[in-house]
Short mmCIF file of C-alpha atoms in Angstrom, two decimals:
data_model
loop_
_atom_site.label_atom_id
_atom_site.label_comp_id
_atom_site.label_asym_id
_atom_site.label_seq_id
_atom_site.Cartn_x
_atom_site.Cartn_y
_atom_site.Cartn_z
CA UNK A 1 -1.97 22.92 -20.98
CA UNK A 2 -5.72 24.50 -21.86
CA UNK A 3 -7.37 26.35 -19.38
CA UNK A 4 -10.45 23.94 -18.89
CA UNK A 5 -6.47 21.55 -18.06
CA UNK A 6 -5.44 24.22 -15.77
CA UNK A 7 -8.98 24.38 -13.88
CA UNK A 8 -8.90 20.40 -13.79
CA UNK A 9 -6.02 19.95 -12.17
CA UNK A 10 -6.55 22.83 -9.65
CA UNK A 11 -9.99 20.56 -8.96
CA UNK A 12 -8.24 17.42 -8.58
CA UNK A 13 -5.07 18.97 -6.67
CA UNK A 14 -7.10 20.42 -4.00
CA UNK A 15 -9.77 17.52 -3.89
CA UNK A 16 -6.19 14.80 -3.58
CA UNK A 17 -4.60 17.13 -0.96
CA UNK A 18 -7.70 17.33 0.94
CA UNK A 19 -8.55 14.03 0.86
CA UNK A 20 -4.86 12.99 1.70
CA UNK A 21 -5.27 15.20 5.04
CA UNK A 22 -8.43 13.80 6.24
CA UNK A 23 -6.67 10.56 5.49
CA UNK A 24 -4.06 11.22 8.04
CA UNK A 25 -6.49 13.55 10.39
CA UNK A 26 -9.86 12.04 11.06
CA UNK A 27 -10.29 9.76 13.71
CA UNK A 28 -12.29 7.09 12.44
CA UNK A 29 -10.67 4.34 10.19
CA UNK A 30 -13.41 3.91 8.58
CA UNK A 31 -13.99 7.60 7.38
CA UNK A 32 -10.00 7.53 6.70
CA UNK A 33 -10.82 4.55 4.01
CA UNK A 34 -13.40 7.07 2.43
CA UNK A 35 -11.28 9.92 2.65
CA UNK A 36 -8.31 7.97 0.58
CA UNK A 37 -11.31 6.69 -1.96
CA UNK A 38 -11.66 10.18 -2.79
CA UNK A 39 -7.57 10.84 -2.61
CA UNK A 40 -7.21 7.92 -5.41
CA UNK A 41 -10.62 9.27 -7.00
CA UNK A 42 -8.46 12.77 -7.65
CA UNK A 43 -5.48 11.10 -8.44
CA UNK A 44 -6.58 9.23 -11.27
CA UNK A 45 -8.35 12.46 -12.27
CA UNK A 46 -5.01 14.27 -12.39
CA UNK A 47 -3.39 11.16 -14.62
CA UNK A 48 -6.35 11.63 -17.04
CA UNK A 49 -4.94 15.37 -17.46
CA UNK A 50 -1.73 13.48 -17.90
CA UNK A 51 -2.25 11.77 -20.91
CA UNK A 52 -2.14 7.73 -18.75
CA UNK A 53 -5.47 6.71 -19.73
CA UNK A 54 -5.05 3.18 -18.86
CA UNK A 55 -3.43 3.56 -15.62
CA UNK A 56 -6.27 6.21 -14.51
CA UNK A 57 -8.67 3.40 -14.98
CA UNK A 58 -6.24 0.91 -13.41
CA UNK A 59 -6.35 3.06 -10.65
CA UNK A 60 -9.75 3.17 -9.83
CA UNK A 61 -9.98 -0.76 -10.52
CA UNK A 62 -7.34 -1.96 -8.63
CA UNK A 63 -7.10 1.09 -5.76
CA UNK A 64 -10.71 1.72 -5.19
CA UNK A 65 -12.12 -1.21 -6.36
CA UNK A 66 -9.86 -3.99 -4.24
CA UNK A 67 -7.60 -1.85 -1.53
CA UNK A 68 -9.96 0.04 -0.04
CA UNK A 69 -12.99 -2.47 0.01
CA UNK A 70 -10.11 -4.47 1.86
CA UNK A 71 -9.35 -1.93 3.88
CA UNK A 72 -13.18 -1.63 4.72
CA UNK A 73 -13.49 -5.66 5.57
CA UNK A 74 -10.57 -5.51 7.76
CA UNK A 75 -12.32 -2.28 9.91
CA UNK A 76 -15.37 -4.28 9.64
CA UNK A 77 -14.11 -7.37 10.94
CA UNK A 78 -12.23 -5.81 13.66
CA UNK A 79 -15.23 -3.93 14.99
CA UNK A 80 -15.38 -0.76 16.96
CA UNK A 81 -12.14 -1.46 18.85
CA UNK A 82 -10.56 -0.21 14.95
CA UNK A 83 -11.05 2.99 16.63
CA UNK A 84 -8.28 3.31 19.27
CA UNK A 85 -8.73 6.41 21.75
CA UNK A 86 -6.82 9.27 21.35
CA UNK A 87 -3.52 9.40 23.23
CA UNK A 88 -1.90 11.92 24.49
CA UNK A 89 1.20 10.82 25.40
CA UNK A 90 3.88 11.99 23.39
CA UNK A 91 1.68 14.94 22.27
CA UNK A 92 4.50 17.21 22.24
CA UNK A 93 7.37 15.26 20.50
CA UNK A 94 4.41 14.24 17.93
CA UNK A 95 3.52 17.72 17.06
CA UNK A 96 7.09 18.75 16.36
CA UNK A 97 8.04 15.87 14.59
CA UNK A 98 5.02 16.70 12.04
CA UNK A 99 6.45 20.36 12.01
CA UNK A 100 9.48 19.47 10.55
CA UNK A 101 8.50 17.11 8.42
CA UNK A 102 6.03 19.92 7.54
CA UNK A 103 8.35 22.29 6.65
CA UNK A 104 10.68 19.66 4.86
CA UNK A 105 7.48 19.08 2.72
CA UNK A 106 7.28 22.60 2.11
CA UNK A 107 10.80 23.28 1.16
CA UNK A 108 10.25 20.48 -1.43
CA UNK A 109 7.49 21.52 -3.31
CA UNK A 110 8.52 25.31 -3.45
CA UNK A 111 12.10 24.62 -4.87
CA UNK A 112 9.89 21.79 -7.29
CA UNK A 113 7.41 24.25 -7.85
CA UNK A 114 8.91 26.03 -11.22
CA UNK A 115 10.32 22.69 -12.58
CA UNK A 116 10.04 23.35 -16.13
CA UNK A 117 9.53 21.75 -19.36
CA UNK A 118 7.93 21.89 -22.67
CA UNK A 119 5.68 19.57 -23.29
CA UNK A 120 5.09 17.42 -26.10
CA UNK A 121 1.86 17.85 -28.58
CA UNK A 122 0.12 14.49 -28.27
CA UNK A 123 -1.95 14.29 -31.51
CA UNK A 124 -5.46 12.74 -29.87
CA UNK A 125 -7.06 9.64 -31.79
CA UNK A 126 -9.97 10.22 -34.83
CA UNK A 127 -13.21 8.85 -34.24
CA UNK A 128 -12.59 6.45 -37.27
CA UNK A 129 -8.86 5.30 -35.84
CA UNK A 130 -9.68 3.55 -32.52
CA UNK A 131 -7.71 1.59 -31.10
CA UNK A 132 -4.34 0.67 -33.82
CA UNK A 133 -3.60 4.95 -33.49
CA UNK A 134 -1.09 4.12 -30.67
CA UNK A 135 -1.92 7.26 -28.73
CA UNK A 136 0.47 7.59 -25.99
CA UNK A 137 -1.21 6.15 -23.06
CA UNK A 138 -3.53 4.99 -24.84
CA UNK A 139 -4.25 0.77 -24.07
CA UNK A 140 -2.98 -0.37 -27.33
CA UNK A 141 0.80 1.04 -27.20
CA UNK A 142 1.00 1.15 -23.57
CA UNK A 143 0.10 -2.66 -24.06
CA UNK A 144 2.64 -2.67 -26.76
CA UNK A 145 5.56 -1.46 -24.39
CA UNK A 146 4.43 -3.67 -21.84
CA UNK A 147 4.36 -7.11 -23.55
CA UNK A 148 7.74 -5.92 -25.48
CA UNK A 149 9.93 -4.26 -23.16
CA UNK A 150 8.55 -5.51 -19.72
CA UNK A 151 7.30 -8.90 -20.49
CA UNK A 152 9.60 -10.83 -17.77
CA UNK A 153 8.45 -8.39 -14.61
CA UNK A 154 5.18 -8.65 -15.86
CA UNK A 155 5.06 -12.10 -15.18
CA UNK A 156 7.19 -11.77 -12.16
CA UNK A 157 4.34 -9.80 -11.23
CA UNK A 158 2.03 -12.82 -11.58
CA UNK A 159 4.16 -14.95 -9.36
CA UNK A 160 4.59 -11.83 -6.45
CA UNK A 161 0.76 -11.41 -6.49
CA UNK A 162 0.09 -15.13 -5.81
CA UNK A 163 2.02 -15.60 -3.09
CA UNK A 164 0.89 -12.59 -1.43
CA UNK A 165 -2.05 -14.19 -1.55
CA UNK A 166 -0.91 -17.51 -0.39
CA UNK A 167 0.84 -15.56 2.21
CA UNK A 168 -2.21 -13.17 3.45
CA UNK A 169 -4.29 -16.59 3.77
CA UNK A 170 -1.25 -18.40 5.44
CA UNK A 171 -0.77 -15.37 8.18
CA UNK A 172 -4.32 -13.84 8.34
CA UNK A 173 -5.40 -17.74 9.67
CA UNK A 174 -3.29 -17.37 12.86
CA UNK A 175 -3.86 -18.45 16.39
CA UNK A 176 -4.82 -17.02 19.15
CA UNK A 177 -2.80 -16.94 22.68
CA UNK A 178 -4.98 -19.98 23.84
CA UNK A 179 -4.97 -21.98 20.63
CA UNK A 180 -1.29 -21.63 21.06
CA UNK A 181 -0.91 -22.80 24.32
CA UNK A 182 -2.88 -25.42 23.86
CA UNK A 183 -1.08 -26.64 20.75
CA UNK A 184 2.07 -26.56 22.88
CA UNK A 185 0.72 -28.84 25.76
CA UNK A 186 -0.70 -31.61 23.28
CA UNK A 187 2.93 -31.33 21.57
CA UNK A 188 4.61 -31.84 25.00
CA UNK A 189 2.19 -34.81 26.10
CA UNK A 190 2.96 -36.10 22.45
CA UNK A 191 6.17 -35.40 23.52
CA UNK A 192 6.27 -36.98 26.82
CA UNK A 193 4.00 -40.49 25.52
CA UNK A 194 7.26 -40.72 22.93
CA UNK A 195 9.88 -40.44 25.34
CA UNK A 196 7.79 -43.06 27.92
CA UNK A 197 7.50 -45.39 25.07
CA UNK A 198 11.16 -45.54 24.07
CA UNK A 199 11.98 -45.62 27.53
CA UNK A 200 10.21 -48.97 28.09
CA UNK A 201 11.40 -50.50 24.69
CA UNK A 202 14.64 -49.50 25.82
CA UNK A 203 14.49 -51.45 29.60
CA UNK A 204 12.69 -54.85 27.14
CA UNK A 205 15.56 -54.64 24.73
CA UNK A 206 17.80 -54.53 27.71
CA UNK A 207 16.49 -57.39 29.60
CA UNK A 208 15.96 -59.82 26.25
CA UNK A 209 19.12 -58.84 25.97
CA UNK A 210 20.42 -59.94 29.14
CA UNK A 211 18.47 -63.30 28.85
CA UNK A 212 20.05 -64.02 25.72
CA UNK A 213 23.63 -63.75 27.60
CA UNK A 214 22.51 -66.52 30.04
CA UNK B 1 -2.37 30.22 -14.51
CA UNK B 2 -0.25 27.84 -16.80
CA UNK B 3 0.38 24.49 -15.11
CA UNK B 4 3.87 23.15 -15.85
CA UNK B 5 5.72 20.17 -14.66
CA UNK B 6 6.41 21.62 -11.28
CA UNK B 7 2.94 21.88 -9.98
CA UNK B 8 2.66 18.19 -10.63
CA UNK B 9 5.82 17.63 -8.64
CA UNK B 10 4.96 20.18 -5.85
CA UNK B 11 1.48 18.54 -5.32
CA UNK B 12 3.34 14.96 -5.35
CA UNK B 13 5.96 16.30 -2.90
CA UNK B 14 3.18 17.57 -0.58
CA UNK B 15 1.28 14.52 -0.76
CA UNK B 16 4.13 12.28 -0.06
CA UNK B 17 5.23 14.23 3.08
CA UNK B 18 1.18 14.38 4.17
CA UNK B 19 1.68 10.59 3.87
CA UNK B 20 5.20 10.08 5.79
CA UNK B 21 3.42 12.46 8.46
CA UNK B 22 0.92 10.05 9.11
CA UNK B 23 2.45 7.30 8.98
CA UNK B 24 5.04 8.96 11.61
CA UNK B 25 2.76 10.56 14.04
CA UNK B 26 -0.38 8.39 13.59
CA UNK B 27 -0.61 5.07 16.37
CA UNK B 28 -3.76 2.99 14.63
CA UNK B 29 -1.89 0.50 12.43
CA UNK B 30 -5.01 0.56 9.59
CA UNK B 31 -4.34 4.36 9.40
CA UNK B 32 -0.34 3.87 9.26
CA UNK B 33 -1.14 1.36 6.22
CA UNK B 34 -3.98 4.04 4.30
CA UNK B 35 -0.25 6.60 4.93
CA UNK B 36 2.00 4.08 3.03
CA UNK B 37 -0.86 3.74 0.02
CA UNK B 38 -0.74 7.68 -0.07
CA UNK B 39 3.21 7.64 -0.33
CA UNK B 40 3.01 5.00 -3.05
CA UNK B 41 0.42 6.65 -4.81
CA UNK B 42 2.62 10.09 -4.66
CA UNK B 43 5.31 8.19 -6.53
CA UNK B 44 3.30 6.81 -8.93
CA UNK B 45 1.96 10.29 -9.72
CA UNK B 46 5.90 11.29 -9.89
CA UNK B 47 6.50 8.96 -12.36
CA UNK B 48 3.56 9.75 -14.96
CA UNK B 49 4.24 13.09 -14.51
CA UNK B 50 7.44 12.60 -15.76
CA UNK B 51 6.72 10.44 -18.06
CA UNK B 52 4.35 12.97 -19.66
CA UNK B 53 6.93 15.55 -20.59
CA UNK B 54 8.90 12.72 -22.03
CA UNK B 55 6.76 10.50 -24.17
CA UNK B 56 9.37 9.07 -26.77
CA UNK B 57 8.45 5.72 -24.19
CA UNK B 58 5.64 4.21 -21.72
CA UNK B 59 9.19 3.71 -18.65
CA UNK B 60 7.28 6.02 -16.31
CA UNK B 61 3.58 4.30 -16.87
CA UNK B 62 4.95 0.91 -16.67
CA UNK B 63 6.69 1.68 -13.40
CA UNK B 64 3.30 3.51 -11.99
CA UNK B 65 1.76 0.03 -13.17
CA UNK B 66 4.01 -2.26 -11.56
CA UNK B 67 4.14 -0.25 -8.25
CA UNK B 68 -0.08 -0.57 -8.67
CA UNK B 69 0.72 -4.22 -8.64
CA UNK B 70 3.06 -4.12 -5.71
CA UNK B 71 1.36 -1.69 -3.70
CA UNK B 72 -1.87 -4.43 -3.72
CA UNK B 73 0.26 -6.91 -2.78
CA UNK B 74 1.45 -5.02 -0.24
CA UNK B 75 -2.29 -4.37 1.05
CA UNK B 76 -3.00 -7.65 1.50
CA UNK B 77 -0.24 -9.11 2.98
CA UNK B 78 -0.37 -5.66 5.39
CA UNK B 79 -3.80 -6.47 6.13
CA UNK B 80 -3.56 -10.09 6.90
CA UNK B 81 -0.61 -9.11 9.82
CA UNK B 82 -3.06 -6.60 11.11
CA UNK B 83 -5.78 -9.01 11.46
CA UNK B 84 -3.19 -11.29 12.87
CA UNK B 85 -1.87 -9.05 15.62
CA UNK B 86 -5.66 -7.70 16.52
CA UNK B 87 -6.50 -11.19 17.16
CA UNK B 88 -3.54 -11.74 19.59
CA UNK B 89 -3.34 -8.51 21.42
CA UNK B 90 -6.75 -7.54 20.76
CA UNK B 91 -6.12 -3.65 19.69
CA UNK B 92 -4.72 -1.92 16.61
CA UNK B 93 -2.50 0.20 18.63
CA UNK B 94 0.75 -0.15 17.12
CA UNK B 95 2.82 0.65 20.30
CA UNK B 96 1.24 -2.38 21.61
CA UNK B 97 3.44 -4.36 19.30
CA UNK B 98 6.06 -5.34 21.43
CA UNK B 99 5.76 -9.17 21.76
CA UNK B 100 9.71 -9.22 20.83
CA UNK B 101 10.64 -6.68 23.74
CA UNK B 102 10.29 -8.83 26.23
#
């Protein structure tokens, strides 16, 4: 990698980890939504450096552009109460638990740290070229590789997304405790007007019946 | 300061456990969902790091891609149970979960 590669990723690592804590630190959901636009911001910085062109824009279209502004209409729609106070119960068995998992982290990413391997010369596109010079993360072969290799998840992908929508509409409707209870009384009068009903067809069945023997 | 595959790996390693931290110690459910995005987006970075150092294919983009897919799917289906239980128990607290304890 070039130094102006080495200098970019030091940028984007330290802007992603830094973002990624104030994710998981500040208080506010709100700020915590900004915090992982910037995370995701970095991140598809740090894919640009490797070579995924198309999935570094994906990422700021799909991350930035529709998970976080949902994240922000959900804060906004709950209100103020999206803010829970601090507790402090459990303080102690919190802070350990992050210590280990700390240190796990740690142990990780030092013993990952001189993971090595040459990497391949990627020959960048001419200005004349565009888009048939099949770079290598480029939109035309990674388009290529999709629609040849992966064409049945890629659909699959189509079917998963719609009914995650169908299902966010279908749950996100809900009821609420009263709507609920109320639901259940008119089912039990509906209930109750049923059971009267056969009840008195039953007793005129009964006595036509009983005529009829006479 | 030459950056090699490692560094990639190291910063997704430290990202992911920044991410299963949060999602561990922190109690606001909107801020346990932001943890999972930062765990998926740790793997992703995994994968086109990888992918990088072996370009003979796109297997490591395509799998970034689909988890992209997945991982909004996941957000909105996420979101619409938090706006559920906010609605019935009126807080985002997730101990307060606990219709099925009782």
């Amino acid at each position: 990698m070039t130094t102006a590669g080495s200098v970019l990723f030091l940028i984007c690592a330290a802007f992603a980890l830094l973002a990624a804590l104030g994710t998981v630190l500040v208080h506010s959901p709100i700020r915590a939504a900004m915090c992982l636009l910037a995370h995701i911001v970095a991140l598809s910085g740090l894919f640009l450096l490797l070579h995924a062109h198309l999935l570094a824009m994906l990422q700021v279209l799909v991350y930035a552009g529709a998970v976080v502004v949902l994240f922000i209409f959900v804060i906004m729609l709950i209100g103020p109460q999206a803010a829970e106070p601090p507790v402090l119960r459990g303080m102690v068995v919190k802070t350990g638990s992050a210590a280990i998992m700390l240190l796990f982290t740690a142990m990780l990413a030092f013993s990952l740290m001189p993971a090595h391997r040459d990497a391949p010369e990627l020959i960048p596109c001419t200005a004349t070229e565009g888009a048939e010079c099949q770079q290598f993360g480029g939109v035309s072969a990674f388009a290529q590789s999709l629609f040849m290799d992966d064409l049945v998840p890629f659909e699959l992908i189509s079917v998963l997304l719609t009914v995650a929508v169908v299902g966010a509409m279908a749950v996100a409707r809900g009821r609420t405790v009263e709507e609920t209870e109320s639901i259940r009384r008119k089912r039990t009068a509906e209930a109750d007007t049923l059971a009267a009903t056969t009840a008195r067809e039953k007793a005129l069945a009964a006595e036509v019946s009983a005529h009829g023997g006479h | 300061m030459q950056i090699e595959l490692g560094h990639f790996l190291a910063l997704s390693a430290t990202i992911f456990g920044i991410g299963a931290i949060g999602f561990l110690v922190r109690r606001n459910v909107l801020v346990q969902l932001m943890s999972i995005e930062l765990m998926l987006n740790s793997v992703n970075l995994t994968f086109v790091a990888f992918n990088r150092y072996a370009p003979q294919n796109h297997l490591g983009q395509l799998f970034a891609f689909f988890v992209i897919a997945v991982a909004a799917a996941e957000a909105a289906v996420g979101l619409a149970i938090v706006l559920s239980f906010f609605r019935l128990r009126k807080t985002v607290h997730s101990d307060r979960a606990d219709t099925l304890k009782n």
